[in-house]
């Protein structure tokens, strides 16, 4: 008889944002933009900015510490740490190893995962497998970004969109029928050029010329990414619901990647989901990439918006292009 897989669920959450707030009015002094344009096109009112001495691992540490506390687990119980980030402290070592040391998760292996804004959901999917198979009992998944370091503050088409933050979840065994009940991951490399940070890698190494050309900054074809986002949010949602034999009406809470309120509302309309069930905090944090879904999830949990038995759908999309979703029956 085949042995039954161990069911994986989210047993603790945490998040952290830097104190410094950058409002749309502040941005009006930096680039040729307006609060009216940013609010009407994106829904963003303000975002957080890390202090100069803070890097991704510092934000990740704070979020991870709170998630461990919430789960009631000592750090040595964690067997694996995955940090999803596009803004690691450095190329190597991984930010996950730096977090392992800061948190004193002495028994954990650790690696970073690169899937841009989809990173946290990809990482949940990866971490889940270790629990399903019994390879690890507890996995710490973190999304952490300091995107304000990689935006061009002279480019109004991108610098108004992004912010800094971190969110974390502890995965662990939960009763059958609870936890992550279905999941979906996809990639469309054909769209890779739509959203890139082209410089500083092995293709275009860091040189005075690459810096002069601004190749160390985010570059994005916003309209194309917008269309992709709406399409895959609908596809991803349908896929995880179908896999679980559920309908949109069965959802209690929908936590999408917080890139733009128009994308969220457009997708919600297409899937016929009332906005009351959608967690939105893009107005306060902007797009924090891999941190956005866990930041929103932590907010929902801590505000008592998610209760045991609720069906919660987490969905992300981003550079790659990538998309992923998980459907969680809250333990
Ligand atoms: N302030 C004022 N005007 C601006 C600004 C600004 N900050 N930015 C652009 N404009 C101008 C443009 O120059 C353009 O002017 P023009 O018509 O004279 O040329 C005009 O506003 C309209 O620009 P569009 O790019 O057509 O604006 P759009 O309605 O498409 O909104 C936006 C742009 C907000 C970027 C939208 O396309 C979007 O949200 N796309 C998705 C982006 C996204 O989600 N990215 C993250 C993906 S996740 C990840 O992996 C990072």
Tab-separated table of C-alpha atoms and ligand atoms in Angstrom:
chain	number	residue	atom	x	y	z
A	1	UNK	CA	0.000	0.000	0.000
A	2	UNK	CA	1.364	3.436	-0.939
A	3	UNK	CA	2.154	5.522	2.123
A	4	UNK	CA	0.037	8.642	2.508
A	5	UNK	CA	1.689	12.016	1.897
A	6	UNK	CA	2.032	14.272	4.919
A	7	UNK	CA	-0.209	17.291	4.480
A	8	UNK	CA	1.652	20.660	4.564
A	9	UNK	CA	0.091	23.836	5.906
A	10	UNK	CA	0.994	27.341	7.008
A	11	UNK	CA	1.361	27.246	10.792
A	12	UNK	CA	2.847	30.693	11.428
A	13	UNK	CA	3.190	34.024	9.617
A	14	UNK	CA	5.145	37.231	10.131
A	15	UNK	CA	6.133	40.373	8.295
A	16	UNK	CA	8.308	43.440	8.542
A	17	UNK	CA	8.407	46.802	6.768
A	18	UNK	CA	10.975	49.558	7.283
A	19	UNK	CA	9.734	52.634	9.181
A	20	UNK	CA	10.500	55.186	6.498
A	21	UNK	CA	7.418	56.115	4.430
A	22	UNK	CA	7.728	57.650	0.961
A	23	UNK	CA	4.434	59.194	-0.161
A	24	UNK	CA	3.304	60.120	-3.654
A	25	UNK	CA	3.685	63.760	-2.643
A	26	UNK	CA	7.323	63.052	-1.732
A	27	UNK	CA	7.794	61.497	-5.190
A	28	UNK	CA	6.431	64.642	-6.850
A	29	UNK	CA	9.636	66.313	-5.618
A	30	UNK	CA	11.856	63.629	-7.162
A	31	UNK	CA	10.337	62.981	-10.616
A	32	UNK	CA	7.756	64.592	-12.885
A	33	UNK	CA	4.703	62.810	-11.502
A	34	UNK	CA	1.626	63.503	-9.403
A	35	UNK	CA	-0.286	61.882	-6.589
A	36	UNK	CA	-3.319	61.913	-8.893
A	37	UNK	CA	-1.510	59.989	-11.684
A	38	UNK	CA	-0.003	57.378	-9.351
A	39	UNK	CA	-3.239	56.856	-7.403
A	40	UNK	CA	-5.489	56.581	-10.434
A	41	UNK	CA	-3.117	54.330	-12.447
A	42	UNK	CA	-1.890	52.080	-9.654
A	43	UNK	CA	-3.797	52.591	-6.378
A	44	UNK	CA	-0.496	53.233	-4.587
A	45	UNK	CA	-0.430	56.107	-2.048
A	46	UNK	CA	2.831	55.350	-0.251
A	47	UNK	CA	5.611	52.770	0.055
A	48	UNK	CA	8.339	51.905	2.575
A	49	UNK	CA	12.055	52.523	2.066
A	50	UNK	CA	14.794	50.584	3.858
A	51	UNK	CA	17.436	52.472	5.832
A	52	UNK	CA	20.851	52.615	4.106
A	53	UNK	CA	22.259	49.998	6.488
A	54	UNK	CA	19.361	47.552	5.882
A	55	UNK	CA	19.644	44.804	3.265
A	56	UNK	CA	17.233	42.026	2.277
A	57	UNK	CA	18.510	39.630	4.968
A	58	UNK	CA	17.752	42.187	7.706
A	59	UNK	CA	14.141	42.521	6.588
A	60	UNK	CA	13.892	38.756	6.067
A	61	UNK	CA	15.260	38.111	9.561
A	62	UNK	CA	12.582	40.297	11.197
A	63	UNK	CA	9.761	38.661	9.239
A	64	UNK	CA	11.158	35.173	9.879
A	65	UNK	CA	11.572	35.815	13.600
A	66	UNK	CA	7.941	36.889	13.888
A	67	UNK	CA	6.717	33.880	11.880
A	68	UNK	CA	8.633	31.484	14.176
A	69	UNK	CA	7.158	33.239	17.197
A	70	UNK	CA	3.655	33.007	15.723
A	71	UNK	CA	4.161	29.292	15.022
A	72	UNK	CA	5.526	28.803	18.546
A	73	UNK	CA	8.619	27.046	17.189
A	74	UNK	CA	12.215	27.360	18.388
A	75	UNK	CA	14.646	28.159	15.515
A	76	UNK	CA	16.431	24.817	15.747
A	77	UNK	CA	13.245	23.017	14.637
A	78	UNK	CA	13.476	24.515	11.130
A	79	UNK	CA	14.961	22.055	8.622
A	80	UNK	CA	15.033	24.298	5.547
A	81	UNK	CA	14.945	28.027	4.831
A	82	UNK	CA	13.974	29.321	1.392
A	83	UNK	CA	14.279	33.033	0.719
A	84	UNK	CA	12.538	34.315	-2.392
A	85	UNK	CA	14.154	37.557	-3.488
A	86	UNK	CA	15.284	39.553	-6.507
A	87	UNK	CA	17.345	41.844	-4.291
A	88	UNK	CA	19.651	39.505	-2.343
A	89	UNK	CA	22.270	41.078	-0.070
A	90	UNK	CA	24.854	39.886	-2.617
A	91	UNK	CA	25.292	37.272	-5.374
A	92	UNK	CA	26.633	34.797	-2.866
A	93	UNK	CA	26.348	33.563	-0.215
A	94	UNK	CA	22.598	33.236	-0.455
A	95	UNK	CA	20.443	35.572	1.600
A	96	UNK	CA	18.883	32.420	3.073
A	97	UNK	CA	22.257	31.451	4.602
A	98	UNK	CA	22.601	34.923	6.122
A	99	UNK	CA	19.099	34.591	7.582
A	100	UNK	CA	19.891	31.109	8.891
A	101	UNK	CA	22.756	32.587	10.908
A	102	UNK	CA	20.761	35.603	12.131
A	103	UNK	CA	17.857	33.414	13.247
A	104	UNK	CA	20.138	30.687	14.650
A	105	UNK	CA	18.294	28.022	12.673
A	106	UNK	CA	21.329	25.803	13.183
A	107	UNK	CA	19.712	22.656	11.753
A	108	UNK	CA	18.423	24.234	8.559
A	109	UNK	CA	19.748	24.002	5.039
A	110	UNK	CA	19.176	27.230	3.144
A	111	UNK	CA	18.907	28.571	-0.377
A	112	UNK	CA	17.471	31.486	-2.341
A	113	UNK	CA	14.811	31.117	-4.993
A	114	UNK	CA	14.530	33.454	-7.971
A	115	UNK	CA	11.069	33.887	-9.470
A	116	UNK	CA	10.637	37.661	-9.031
A	117	UNK	CA	7.207	38.624	-7.691
A	118	UNK	CA	6.055	35.003	-7.920
A	119	UNK	CA	8.960	33.924	-5.728
A	120	UNK	CA	7.109	33.456	-2.455
A	121	UNK	CA	4.439	31.209	-3.991
A	122	UNK	CA	7.058	29.219	-5.916
A	123	UNK	CA	8.916	28.842	-2.600
A	124	UNK	CA	5.768	27.671	-0.784
A	125	UNK	CA	5.325	25.043	-3.482
A	126	UNK	CA	8.934	23.897	-3.142
A	127	UNK	CA	8.879	23.883	0.666
A	128	UNK	CA	5.609	21.966	0.682
A	129	UNK	CA	7.223	19.026	-1.145
A	130	UNK	CA	9.769	18.536	1.636
A	131	UNK	CA	6.970	18.240	4.167
A	132	UNK	CA	4.751	16.070	1.944
A	133	UNK	CA	7.530	13.506	1.603
A	134	UNK	CA	8.618	13.670	5.241
A	135	UNK	CA	12.094	14.928	4.276
A	136	UNK	CA	11.645	17.905	6.624
A	137	UNK	CA	9.112	18.644	9.327
A	138	UNK	CA	9.259	22.469	9.297
A	139	UNK	CA	10.263	24.810	6.486
A	140	UNK	CA	10.613	28.588	6.768
A	141	UNK	CA	9.639	30.413	3.571
A	142	UNK	CA	10.443	34.124	3.300
A	143	UNK	CA	9.873	36.756	0.624
A	144	UNK	CA	12.128	39.781	1.148
A	145	UNK	CA	12.960	42.735	-1.072
A	146	UNK	CA	14.808	46.028	-1.018
A	147	UNK	CA	13.582	47.122	-4.435
A	148	UNK	CA	14.299	50.795	-3.785
A	149	UNK	CA	17.990	49.896	-4.422
A	150	UNK	CA	17.311	48.696	-7.969
A	151	UNK	CA	14.859	51.305	-9.245
A	152	UNK	CA	15.999	54.242	-11.308
A	153	UNK	CA	14.859	57.275	-9.330
A	154	UNK	CA	14.883	59.300	-12.545
A	155	UNK	CA	12.470	56.951	-14.334
A	156	UNK	CA	8.937	57.924	-13.393
A	157	UNK	CA	7.462	54.919	-15.201
A	158	UNK	CA	8.973	52.492	-12.662
A	159	UNK	CA	10.187	54.308	-9.522
A	160	UNK	CA	6.654	55.101	-8.348
A	161	UNK	CA	5.640	51.442	-8.302
A	162	UNK	CA	7.994	49.668	-5.913
A	163	UNK	CA	8.689	49.467	-2.171
A	164	UNK	CA	10.617	47.478	0.434
A	165	UNK	CA	9.402	44.813	2.879
A	166	UNK	CA	9.434	41.163	3.915
A	167	UNK	CA	6.934	38.461	4.799
A	168	UNK	CA	7.369	34.919	6.049
A	169	UNK	CA	5.471	31.696	6.614
A	170	UNK	CA	6.358	28.560	8.564
A	171	UNK	CA	5.244	25.397	6.802
A	172	UNK	CA	4.573	22.324	8.879
A	173	UNK	CA	2.444	19.171	9.056
A	174	UNK	CA	-1.325	19.689	9.416
A	175	UNK	CA	-4.287	17.263	9.501
A	176	UNK	CA	-5.447	15.690	6.210
A	177	UNK	CA	-7.856	17.950	4.320
A	178	UNK	CA	-6.174	21.077	5.723
A	179	UNK	CA	-3.205	23.149	4.573
A	180	UNK	CA	-2.125	23.496	0.928
A	181	UNK	CA	-4.816	21.506	-0.875
A	182	UNK	CA	-3.845	22.434	-4.419
A	183	UNK	CA	-1.089	24.316	-6.172
A	184	UNK	CA	-0.023	25.591	-9.574
A	185	UNK	CA	3.219	26.886	-11.053
A	186	UNK	CA	3.911	28.178	-14.551
A	187	UNK	CA	6.571	30.009	-16.538
A	188	UNK	CA	6.580	31.773	-19.912
A	189	UNK	CA	10.221	32.445	-20.720
A	190	UNK	CA	9.136	33.861	-24.079
A	191	UNK	CA	8.165	36.997	-22.147
A	192	UNK	CA	11.486	37.258	-20.312
A	193	UNK	CA	12.413	40.585	-21.908
A	194	UNK	CA	9.261	42.341	-20.652
A	195	UNK	CA	10.564	42.758	-17.130
A	196	UNK	CA	14.302	42.646	-16.480
A	197	UNK	CA	17.287	43.929	-14.611
A	198	UNK	CA	19.673	43.378	-17.520
A	199	UNK	CA	23.004	44.421	-16.046
A	200	UNK	CA	25.330	43.090	-13.328
A	201	UNK	CA	24.997	39.435	-14.381
A	202	UNK	CA	27.172	37.212	-16.558
A	203	UNK	CA	25.509	38.538	-19.752
A	204	UNK	CA	26.304	42.196	-19.079
A	205	UNK	CA	28.868	42.431	-16.270
A	206	UNK	CA	29.033	45.557	-14.164
A	207	UNK	CA	31.197	48.130	-15.955
A	208	UNK	CA	31.276	51.937	-15.972
A	209	UNK	CA	29.452	51.712	-19.341
A	210	UNK	CA	26.679	49.444	-18.004
A	211	UNK	CA	26.164	51.814	-15.093
A	212	UNK	CA	26.097	54.817	-17.415
A	213	UNK	CA	23.386	53.096	-19.455
A	214	UNK	CA	21.397	52.364	-16.298
A	215	UNK	CA	21.424	48.604	-16.908
A	216	UNK	CA	21.550	47.928	-13.162
A	217	UNK	CA	17.977	49.199	-12.813
A	218	UNK	CA	14.558	47.585	-13.341
A	219	UNK	CA	13.332	47.853	-16.902
A	220	UNK	CA	9.694	47.052	-17.676
A	221	UNK	CA	7.179	47.083	-20.498
A	222	UNK	CA	4.270	47.969	-18.213
A	223	UNK	CA	1.356	47.466	-20.586
A	224	UNK	CA	2.442	43.979	-21.668
A	225	UNK	CA	3.070	42.940	-18.068
A	226	UNK	CA	-0.376	44.250	-17.156
A	227	UNK	CA	-2.061	42.065	-19.802
A	228	UNK	CA	-0.037	39.015	-18.763
A	229	UNK	CA	-0.941	39.600	-15.108
A	230	UNK	CA	-4.686	39.729	-15.663
A	231	UNK	CA	-4.621	36.652	-17.940
A	232	UNK	CA	-2.560	34.463	-15.609
A	233	UNK	CA	-4.421	35.507	-12.482
A	234	UNK	CA	-7.570	34.150	-14.093
A	235	UNK	CA	-5.796	30.993	-15.351
A	236	UNK	CA	-3.998	30.315	-12.068
A	237	UNK	CA	-7.145	30.805	-10.024
A	238	UNK	CA	-9.168	28.429	-12.199
A	239	UNK	CA	-6.389	25.812	-12.135
A	240	UNK	CA	-6.085	25.581	-8.344
A	241	UNK	CA	-9.857	25.670	-7.873
A	242	UNK	CA	-10.399	22.904	-10.452
A	243	UNK	CA	-7.680	20.757	-8.897
A	244	UNK	CA	-9.426	21.050	-5.511
A	245	UNK	CA	-12.895	20.501	-7.013
A	246	UNK	CA	-13.998	23.931	-5.844
A	247	UNK	CA	-15.652	27.025	-7.294
A	248	UNK	CA	-14.908	30.745	-6.900
A	249	UNK	CA	-17.873	30.997	-4.496
A	250	UNK	CA	-16.080	28.582	-2.135
A	251	UNK	CA	-13.253	31.071	-1.554
A	252	UNK	CA	-13.215	32.997	1.709
A	253	UNK	CA	-10.124	35.106	1.067
A	254	UNK	CA	-8.118	35.937	-2.062
A	255	UNK	CA	-4.597	37.288	-1.594
A	256	UNK	CA	-3.058	38.402	-4.886
A	257	UNK	CA	0.343	39.893	-5.622
A	258	UNK	CA	0.004	43.606	-4.892
A	259	UNK	CA	1.318	45.259	-8.054
A	260	UNK	CA	-1.525	47.514	-9.096
A	261	UNK	CA	-5.122	47.898	-7.887
A	262	UNK	CA	-6.307	48.000	-11.510
A	263	UNK	CA	-4.779	44.578	-12.201
A	264	UNK	CA	-6.377	43.182	-9.029
A	265	UNK	CA	-9.819	44.635	-9.754
A	266	UNK	CA	-9.686	43.630	-13.422
A	267	UNK	CA	-8.780	40.023	-12.505
A	268	UNK	CA	-11.394	39.859	-9.712
A	269	UNK	CA	-14.055	40.984	-12.188
A	270	UNK	CA	-13.017	38.339	-14.725
A	271	UNK	CA	-13.182	35.548	-12.161
A	272	UNK	CA	-16.399	36.977	-10.676
A	273	UNK	CA	-14.978	37.409	-7.217
A	274	UNK	CA	-16.377	40.208	-5.022
A	275	UNK	CA	-13.685	42.671	-3.903
A	276	UNK	CA	-14.769	42.197	-0.246
A	277	UNK	CA	-12.959	38.852	-0.386
A	278	UNK	CA	-9.758	40.335	-1.816
A	279	UNK	CA	-6.970	41.544	0.461
A	280	UNK	CA	-5.580	44.850	-0.814
A	281	UNK	CA	-2.703	46.772	0.766
A	282	UNK	CA	-0.948	48.037	-2.367
A	283	UNK	CA	-2.033	51.549	-1.328
A	284	UNK	CA	0.331	51.414	1.681
A	285	UNK	CA	3.275	49.373	0.410
A	286	UNK	CA	3.332	49.533	-3.393
A	287	UNK	CA	4.771	46.528	-5.195
A	288	UNK	CA	7.150	44.700	-2.845
A	289	UNK	CA	7.655	41.808	-5.300
A	290	UNK	CA	8.318	38.502	-3.482
A	291	UNK	CA	7.341	40.124	-0.167
A	292	UNK	CA	3.919	41.284	-1.286
A	293	UNK	CA	1.827	38.119	-0.846
A	294	UNK	CA	3.249	37.147	2.583
A	295	UNK	CA	2.962	40.770	3.739
A	296	UNK	CA	-0.710	40.754	2.797
A	297	UNK	CA	-1.237	37.272	4.253
A	298	UNK	CA	0.247	38.332	7.588
A	299	UNK	CA	-2.017	41.371	7.641
A	300	UNK	CA	-5.103	39.222	6.973
A	301	UNK	CA	-4.178	36.694	9.680
A	302	UNK	CA	-3.250	39.280	12.317
A	303	UNK	CA	-6.445	41.247	11.642
A	304	UNK	CA	-8.504	38.085	12.200
A	305	UNK	CA	-9.726	38.008	8.587
A	306	UNK	CA	-8.778	34.327	8.207
A	307	UNK	CA	-10.190	31.649	10.487
A	308	UNK	CA	-9.718	27.906	10.767
A	309	UNK	CA	-11.346	26.077	7.839
A	310	UNK	CA	-11.322	29.117	5.509
A	311	UNK	CA	-10.326	28.600	1.885
A	312	UNK	CA	-7.561	31.086	1.102
A	313	UNK	CA	-6.110	31.490	-2.390
A	314	UNK	CA	-2.644	33.035	-2.757
A	315	UNK	CA	-1.573	34.016	-6.262
A	316	UNK	CA	1.465	35.747	-7.719
A	317	UNK	CA	2.847	36.774	-11.111
A	318	UNK	CA	5.994	38.489	-12.221
A	319	UNK	CA	9.217	38.534	-14.148
A	320	UNK	CA	10.257	35.375	-15.939
A	321	UNK	CA	7.483	35.593	-16.812
A	322	UNK	CA	6.128	33.478	-14.007
A	323	UNK	CA	2.859	32.750	-12.251
A	324	UNK	CA	1.929	30.509	-9.326
A	325	UNK	CA	-0.964	29.940	-6.952
A	326	UNK	CA	-1.772	27.851	-3.903
A	327	UNK	CA	-5.119	27.113	-2.324
A	328	UNK	CA	-4.911	26.740	1.435
A	329	UNK	CA	-7.592	25.407	3.756
A	330	UNK	CA	-6.516	27.228	6.865
A	331	UNK	CA	-5.511	24.856	9.649
B	1	LIG	N1	3.645	60.015	-13.529
B	1	LIG	C1	3.070	60.691	-14.524
B	1	LIG	N2	2.977	60.240	-15.783
B	1	LIG	C2	3.512	59.026	-16.028
B	1	LIG	C3	4.125	58.244	-15.032
B	1	LIG	C4	4.188	58.785	-13.730
B	1	LIG	N3	4.765	58.130	-12.717
B	1	LIG	N4	4.536	57.087	-15.571
B	1	LIG	C5	4.195	57.112	-16.865
B	1	LIG	N5	3.567	58.287	-17.147
B	1	LIG	C6	3.019	58.739	-18.417
B	1	LIG	C7	3.664	58.041	-19.591
B	1	LIG	O1	4.861	58.691	-19.945
B	1	LIG	C8	2.577	58.176	-20.635
B	1	LIG	O2	2.654	59.451	-21.182
B	1	LIG	P1	2.467	59.679	-22.774
B	1	LIG	O3	1.081	59.170	-23.074
B	1	LIG	O4	2.638	61.141	-22.936
B	1	LIG	O5	3.529	58.857	-23.400
B	1	LIG	C9	1.304	58.069	-19.841
B	1	LIG	O6	1.663	58.367	-18.481
B	1	LIG	C10	0.638	56.720	-19.889
B	1	LIG	O7	1.625	55.730	-19.625
B	1	LIG	P2	1.296	54.209	-19.727
B	1	LIG	O8	2.563	53.413	-19.567
B	1	LIG	O9	0.454	53.966	-20.957
B	1	LIG	O10	0.378	54.015	-18.431
B	1	LIG	P3	-0.442	52.781	-18.001
B	1	LIG	O11	-1.848	53.138	-17.845
B	1	LIG	O12	-0.101	51.555	-18.806
B	1	LIG	O13	0.121	52.510	-16.524
B	1	LIG	C11	1.610	51.093	-15.315
B	1	LIG	C12	1.500	52.202	-16.338
B	1	LIG	C13	1.059	51.583	-13.998
B	1	LIG	C14	3.091	50.725	-15.144
B	1	LIG	C15	0.808	49.852	-15.795
B	1	LIG	O14	1.133	49.552	-17.117
B	1	LIG	C16	1.051	48.637	-14.940
B	1	LIG	O15	0.727	48.601	-13.772
B	1	LIG	N6	1.615	47.554	-15.514
B	1	LIG	C17	1.931	46.362	-14.773
B	1	LIG	C18	3.220	46.580	-14.079
B	1	LIG	C19	3.477	45.532	-13.040
B	1	LIG	O16	2.582	45.031	-12.411
B	1	LIG	N7	4.754	45.264	-12.849
B	1	LIG	C20	5.177	44.440	-11.820
B	1	LIG	C21	5.134	43.034	-12.209
B	1	LIG	S1	5.686	42.061	-10.975
B	1	LIG	C22	7.396	41.913	-10.954
B	1	LIG	O17	7.901	40.871	-11.264
B	1	LIG	C23	8.243	43.119	-10.580
